[in-house]
């Protein structure tokens, strides 16, 4: 039910077939974040962060060689391993469809559904228009696709199968 | 929306009222606030945002994590508004009391 008084927000949920510690690491390690942060059409080429309460983060997203990259940054508000990550999120410059300098708040919540199943919920609040909500929703969905792909490559190559300890080649694990 | 409507809208949800009750015992993190509820942390964050926009809570300005805290004069406007009606009822009930006392003194029947 749409309520014009409710603040604009979005929420995206995915489940990944990996332990919660693995997904938490993907969300809190800059070496991992640079591989999945940013949508497919504007992936991160750098992710610099001081991942601790109050620490700053900044990502550079490329849109191709002929277009200027986008910078987005903020700082961490809460880090509660392995479940909750809260940070501010602000597009630098004046390309934000909601206007320059709009600061939103992003919450990432991880739940261990099973030993090898984690639900990741990403929420963002403080957006100012329905268009912006739609744009950011697609962006996060794309990020989560990229995260799934990165996790598959990163961890599928070293899964032990049964007692034989056979190393599974990339691309063969479902 | 005027301040009073914003305040009552914020209060019109039991989760938000529970959040205010918790914050009245001290500031805390979003993670901690979400613990007693069967909802995702992002969903609780949205409730906190409604309370923030109504001026009832805020993230502290100091410290690295800026914990969420109750605003001291948060409900003053709503309280003042309700005071008017409390006075109305108090006055009415005083008058009712006086009427009943007077009626009881009179002999029953004609």
Short mmCIF file of C-alpha atoms in Angstrom, two decimals:
data_model
loop_
_atom_site.label_atom_id
_atom_site.label_comp_id
_atom_site.label_asym_id
_atom_site.label_seq_id
_atom_site.Cartn_x
_atom_site.Cartn_y
_atom_site.Cartn_z
CA UNK A 1 0.00 0.00 0.00
CA UNK A 2 1.56 3.26 -1.08
CA UNK A 3 1.65 5.87 1.64
CA UNK A 4 2.74 9.34 0.62
CA UNK A 5 3.94 10.03 4.16
CA UNK A 6 6.29 7.05 4.26
CA UNK A 7 9.95 7.82 3.50
CA UNK A 8 11.19 6.39 0.22
CA UNK A 9 13.25 3.28 0.56
CA UNK A 10 14.15 0.06 -1.19
CA UNK A 11 14.97 -3.45 -0.12
CA UNK A 12 16.65 -6.23 -2.07
CA UNK A 13 17.03 -9.79 -0.79
CA UNK A 14 19.12 -12.68 -2.06
CA UNK A 15 20.19 -16.04 -0.73
CA UNK A 16 23.68 -17.36 -1.39
CA UNK A 17 24.79 -20.97 -0.93
CA UNK A 18 27.74 -20.04 1.24
CA UNK A 19 28.43 -19.76 4.95
CA UNK A 20 27.65 -16.42 6.56
CA UNK A 21 31.34 -15.74 7.27
CA UNK A 22 32.11 -15.98 3.57
CA UNK A 23 29.38 -13.55 2.59
CA UNK A 24 30.31 -11.22 5.47
CA UNK A 25 33.88 -11.16 4.22
CA UNK A 26 32.64 -10.30 0.72
CA UNK A 27 30.80 -7.30 2.20
CA UNK A 28 33.64 -6.06 4.39
CA UNK A 29 36.84 -6.67 2.49
CA UNK A 30 37.91 -4.09 -0.07
CA UNK A 31 39.59 -6.81 -2.15
CA UNK A 32 36.18 -8.45 -2.51
CA UNK A 33 34.04 -5.29 -2.74
CA UNK A 34 35.92 -3.99 -5.77
CA UNK A 35 34.77 -7.12 -7.63
CA UNK A 36 31.05 -6.74 -7.08
CA UNK A 37 30.26 -3.22 -5.96
CA UNK A 38 28.50 -1.16 -8.57
CA UNK A 39 26.00 -2.33 -11.19
CA UNK A 40 27.08 -4.16 -14.33
CA UNK A 41 26.89 -0.99 -16.43
CA UNK A 42 29.01 0.95 -13.90
CA UNK A 43 31.23 -1.47 -12.03
CA UNK A 44 33.72 -0.34 -9.39
CA UNK A 45 37.31 0.00 -10.50
CA UNK A 46 38.40 0.99 -7.03
CA UNK A 47 37.05 0.62 -3.53
CA UNK A 48 38.95 2.26 -0.71
CA UNK A 49 37.71 1.94 2.82
CA UNK A 50 38.58 2.09 6.46
CA UNK A 51 36.11 -0.56 7.53
CA UNK A 52 35.49 0.27 11.15
CA UNK A 53 32.87 2.40 12.96
CA UNK A 54 33.17 5.95 11.69
CA UNK A 55 35.59 4.91 8.94
CA UNK A 56 35.23 6.39 5.47
CA UNK A 57 34.72 4.51 2.20
CA UNK A 58 34.83 5.61 -1.42
CA UNK A 59 34.25 3.80 -4.67
CA UNK A 60 34.99 4.82 -8.23
CA UNK A 61 32.53 3.41 -10.75
CA UNK A 62 33.46 3.35 -14.41
CA UNK A 63 30.97 3.82 -17.21
CA UNK A 64 33.38 3.20 -20.04
CA UNK A 65 36.38 5.01 -21.40
CA UNK A 66 34.64 8.02 -22.88
CA UNK A 67 32.45 8.92 -19.93
CA UNK A 68 33.62 10.40 -16.63
CA UNK A 69 33.50 7.91 -13.77
CA UNK A 70 31.11 8.24 -10.84
CA UNK A 71 32.32 8.56 -7.28
CA UNK A 72 30.22 7.46 -4.35
CA UNK A 73 31.28 7.60 -0.73
CA UNK A 74 30.24 7.65 2.88
CA UNK A 75 31.23 6.34 6.24
CA UNK A 76 30.39 3.32 8.34
CA UNK A 77 27.85 3.80 11.12
CA UNK A 78 27.60 0.27 12.49
CA UNK A 79 29.60 -2.89 12.00
CA UNK A 80 28.21 -5.88 13.90
CA UNK A 81 29.88 -9.03 12.55
CA UNK A 82 28.72 -11.18 10.97
CA UNK A 83 25.20 -9.78 10.73
CA UNK A 84 24.82 -6.05 10.30
CA UNK A 85 26.60 -3.36 8.33
CA UNK A 86 25.23 0.19 8.19
CA UNK A 87 26.84 3.01 6.24
CA UNK A 88 26.03 6.34 4.69
CA UNK A 89 25.96 6.55 0.91
CA UNK A 90 26.30 9.74 -1.10
CA UNK A 91 26.99 10.33 -4.77
CA UNK A 92 29.70 12.92 -5.23
CA UNK A 93 29.24 15.75 -7.71
CA UNK A 94 25.87 16.75 -9.06
CA UNK A 95 24.83 13.80 -11.17
CA UNK A 96 22.46 12.34 -8.60
CA UNK A 97 18.89 12.39 -9.92
CA UNK A 98 17.72 13.47 -6.48
CA UNK A 99 20.05 16.45 -6.52
CA UNK A 100 23.57 17.00 -5.26
CA UNK A 101 24.62 16.04 -1.79
CA UNK A 102 21.73 13.74 -0.89
CA UNK A 103 22.90 11.37 1.79
CA UNK A 104 21.16 8.05 2.16
CA UNK A 105 21.67 5.23 4.62
CA UNK A 106 22.37 1.66 3.51
CA UNK A 107 21.85 -1.33 5.75
CA UNK A 108 23.17 -4.79 4.93
CA UNK A 109 21.86 -7.63 7.01
CA UNK A 110 23.16 -11.19 6.82
CA UNK A 111 21.28 -14.15 8.24
CA UNK A 112 22.61 -17.70 8.44
CA UNK A 113 19.76 -19.85 7.15
CA UNK A 114 21.91 -22.98 7.24
CA UNK A 115 25.60 -23.83 7.44
CA UNK A 116 25.88 -23.15 3.73
CA UNK A 117 23.07 -20.72 3.10
CA UNK A 118 23.04 -17.03 3.84
CA UNK A 119 20.34 -14.48 3.22
CA UNK A 120 21.58 -10.99 2.43
CA UNK A 121 19.11 -8.09 2.69
CA UNK A 122 20.21 -4.69 1.44
CA UNK A 123 18.08 -1.70 2.36
CA UNK A 124 18.52 1.93 1.43
CA UNK A 125 16.58 4.81 2.95
CA UNK A 126 16.55 8.53 2.33
CA UNK A 127 16.03 8.53 -1.43
CA UNK A 128 13.97 11.43 -2.65
CA UNK A 129 12.08 10.30 -5.72
CA UNK A 130 10.40 7.23 -7.13
CA UNK A 131 12.78 7.37 -10.11
CA UNK A 132 15.76 7.32 -7.80
CA UNK A 133 14.33 4.38 -5.86
CA UNK A 134 13.86 2.47 -9.12
CA UNK A 135 17.37 3.30 -10.31
CA UNK A 136 19.01 2.31 -7.05
CA UNK A 137 16.91 -0.85 -6.80
CA UNK A 138 18.20 -1.98 -10.20
CA UNK A 139 21.70 -1.00 -9.20
CA UNK A 140 21.68 -3.10 -6.02
CA UNK A 141 20.07 -6.04 -7.80
CA UNK A 142 22.89 -5.91 -10.32
CA UNK A 143 25.45 -5.72 -7.50
CA UNK A 144 23.93 -8.79 -5.92
CA UNK A 145 24.12 -10.65 -9.25
CA UNK A 146 27.78 -9.72 -9.45
CA UNK A 147 28.34 -10.78 -5.85
CA UNK A 148 26.82 -14.19 -6.61
CA UNK A 149 29.05 -14.59 -9.64
CA UNK A 150 32.14 -13.54 -7.72
CA UNK A 151 31.38 -15.90 -4.83
CA UNK A 152 30.89 -18.77 -7.28
CA UNK A 153 34.27 -18.21 -8.86
CA UNK A 154 36.10 -17.46 -5.65
CA UNK A 155 34.81 -20.39 -3.59
CA UNK A 156 33.71 -23.01 -6.10
CA UNK A 157 37.30 -23.75 -7.01
CA UNK A 158 38.15 -25.16 -3.63
CA UNK A 159 35.13 -27.16 -2.51
CA UNK A 160 35.87 -30.60 -1.11
CA UNK A 161 33.64 -33.30 -2.55
CA UNK A 162 33.03 -36.29 -0.33
CA UNK A 163 36.05 -38.09 1.10
CA UNK A 164 38.08 -38.00 -2.05
CA UNK A 165 38.99 -34.35 -1.66
CA UNK A 166 38.67 -33.82 -5.39
CA UNK A 167 39.24 -30.27 -6.49
CA UNK A 168 36.30 -29.20 -8.61
CA UNK A 169 37.12 -27.24 -11.71
CA UNK A 170 35.61 -23.80 -12.08
CA UNK A 171 32.21 -23.73 -13.66
CA UNK A 172 31.23 -27.25 -12.66
CA UNK A 173 29.67 -26.49 -9.33
CA UNK A 174 25.98 -25.68 -9.15
CA UNK B 1 2.12 17.61 6.66
CA UNK B 2 1.95 19.66 9.87
CA UNK B 3 4.09 18.70 12.84
CA UNK B 4 1.25 17.20 14.86
CA UNK B 5 0.14 14.94 12.00
CA UNK B 6 3.73 13.86 11.41
CA UNK B 7 4.11 13.01 15.08
CA UNK B 8 0.90 11.01 15.30
CA UNK B 9 1.70 9.22 12.06
CA UNK B 10 5.04 8.24 13.56
CA UNK B 11 3.33 7.01 16.74
CA UNK B 12 0.62 5.11 14.88
CA UNK B 13 2.77 2.00 14.56
CA UNK B 14 3.40 -0.44 17.45
CA UNK B 15 6.96 -1.19 16.30
CA UNK B 16 7.80 2.49 16.33
CA UNK B 17 6.28 2.89 19.78
CA UNK B 18 8.37 -0.03 21.00
CA UNK B 19 11.47 1.61 19.51
CA UNK B 20 10.69 4.84 21.37
CA UNK B 21 10.23 2.88 24.60
CA UNK B 22 13.61 1.24 24.16
CA UNK B 23 15.31 4.56 23.37
CA UNK B 24 13.79 6.13 26.46
CA UNK B 25 16.12 3.79 28.38
CA UNK B 26 19.18 4.99 26.49
CA UNK B 27 20.70 5.47 23.05
CA UNK B 28 21.70 2.44 21.02
CA UNK B 29 22.57 1.02 17.61
CA UNK B 30 20.21 0.02 14.81
CA UNK B 31 21.42 -3.54 15.24
CA UNK B 32 20.44 -3.56 18.92
CA UNK B 33 17.07 -1.91 18.23
CA UNK B 34 16.21 -4.58 15.67
CA UNK B 35 16.95 -7.49 17.98
CA UNK B 36 13.53 -7.98 19.64
CA UNK B 37 11.59 -7.76 16.38
CA UNK B 38 10.85 -10.45 13.85
CA UNK B 39 11.76 -8.20 10.93
CA UNK B 40 14.86 -7.38 8.97
CA UNK B 41 17.25 -4.68 10.10
CA UNK B 42 16.54 -2.66 6.95
CA UNK B 43 12.83 -2.76 7.83
CA UNK B 44 13.61 -1.44 11.31
CA UNK B 45 15.85 1.21 9.72
CA UNK B 46 12.84 2.42 7.80
CA UNK B 47 10.84 2.79 11.03
CA UNK B 48 13.73 4.72 12.56
CA UNK B 49 13.70 7.01 9.54
CA UNK B 50 9.99 7.76 10.06
CA UNK B 51 10.75 8.63 13.69
CA UNK B 52 13.68 10.79 12.55
CA UNK B 53 11.54 12.69 10.08
CA UNK B 54 9.03 13.35 12.85
CA UNK B 55 11.85 14.73 14.98
CA UNK B 56 11.33 12.07 17.64
CA UNK B 57 14.75 10.43 17.35
CA UNK B 58 18.04 11.26 15.76
CA UNK B 59 21.46 9.80 15.18
CA UNK B 60 23.78 11.53 17.64
CA UNK B 61 26.21 14.04 16.16
CA UNK B 62 29.25 13.00 18.11
CA UNK B 63 31.24 9.82 17.99
CA UNK B 64 32.09 7.60 15.06
CA UNK B 65 28.90 5.60 15.03
CA UNK B 66 26.39 8.25 16.03
CA UNK B 67 24.02 5.98 17.97
CA UNK B 68 20.29 6.53 17.69
CA UNK B 69 18.78 8.49 20.55
CA UNK B 70 15.48 9.96 21.65
CA UNK B 71 15.01 13.69 21.16
CA UNK B 72 14.27 15.22 24.59
CA UNK B 73 11.38 17.43 23.53
CA UNK B 74 10.11 14.93 21.03
CA UNK B 75 6.52 14.59 22.11
CA UNK B 76 5.99 18.05 23.54
CA UNK B 77 3.63 19.19 20.79
CA UNK B 78 1.52 16.05 21.04
CA UNK B 79 1.54 16.25 24.82
CA UNK B 80 0.33 19.86 24.79
CA UNK B 81 -2.40 18.98 22.34
CA UNK B 82 -3.64 16.13 24.52
CA UNK B 83 -3.43 18.32 27.65
CA UNK B 84 -6.30 20.42 26.31
CA UNK B 85 -8.52 17.33 26.20
CA UNK B 86 -7.37 16.06 29.56
CA UNK B 87 -8.49 19.36 31.04
CA UNK B 88 -11.80 18.99 29.24
CA UNK B 89 -12.37 15.55 30.74
CA UNK B 90 -11.15 16.59 34.16
CA UNK B 91 -13.56 19.51 34.17
CA UNK B 92 -16.42 17.35 32.90
CA UNK B 93 -15.74 14.67 35.47
CA UNK B 94 -15.54 17.25 38.25
CA UNK B 95 -18.92 18.54 37.18
CA UNK B 96 -20.28 14.98 37.01
CA UNK B 97 -19.00 14.34 40.49
CA UNK B 98 -20.66 17.48 41.81
CA UNK B 99 -23.93 16.55 40.09
CA UNK B 100 -23.95 13.04 41.54
CA UNK B 101 -23.18 14.34 45.02
CA UNK B 102 -26.02 16.82 44.77
CA UNK B 103 -28.45 14.20 43.43
CA UNK B 104 -27.57 11.73 46.17
CA UNK B 105 -28.53 14.26 48.84
CA UNK B 106 -32.04 14.69 47.51
CA UNK B 107 -34.75 12.28 48.78
CA UNK B 108 -35.63 9.46 46.37
CA UNK B 109 -38.94 9.34 44.56
CA UNK B 110 -41.43 12.17 44.51
#
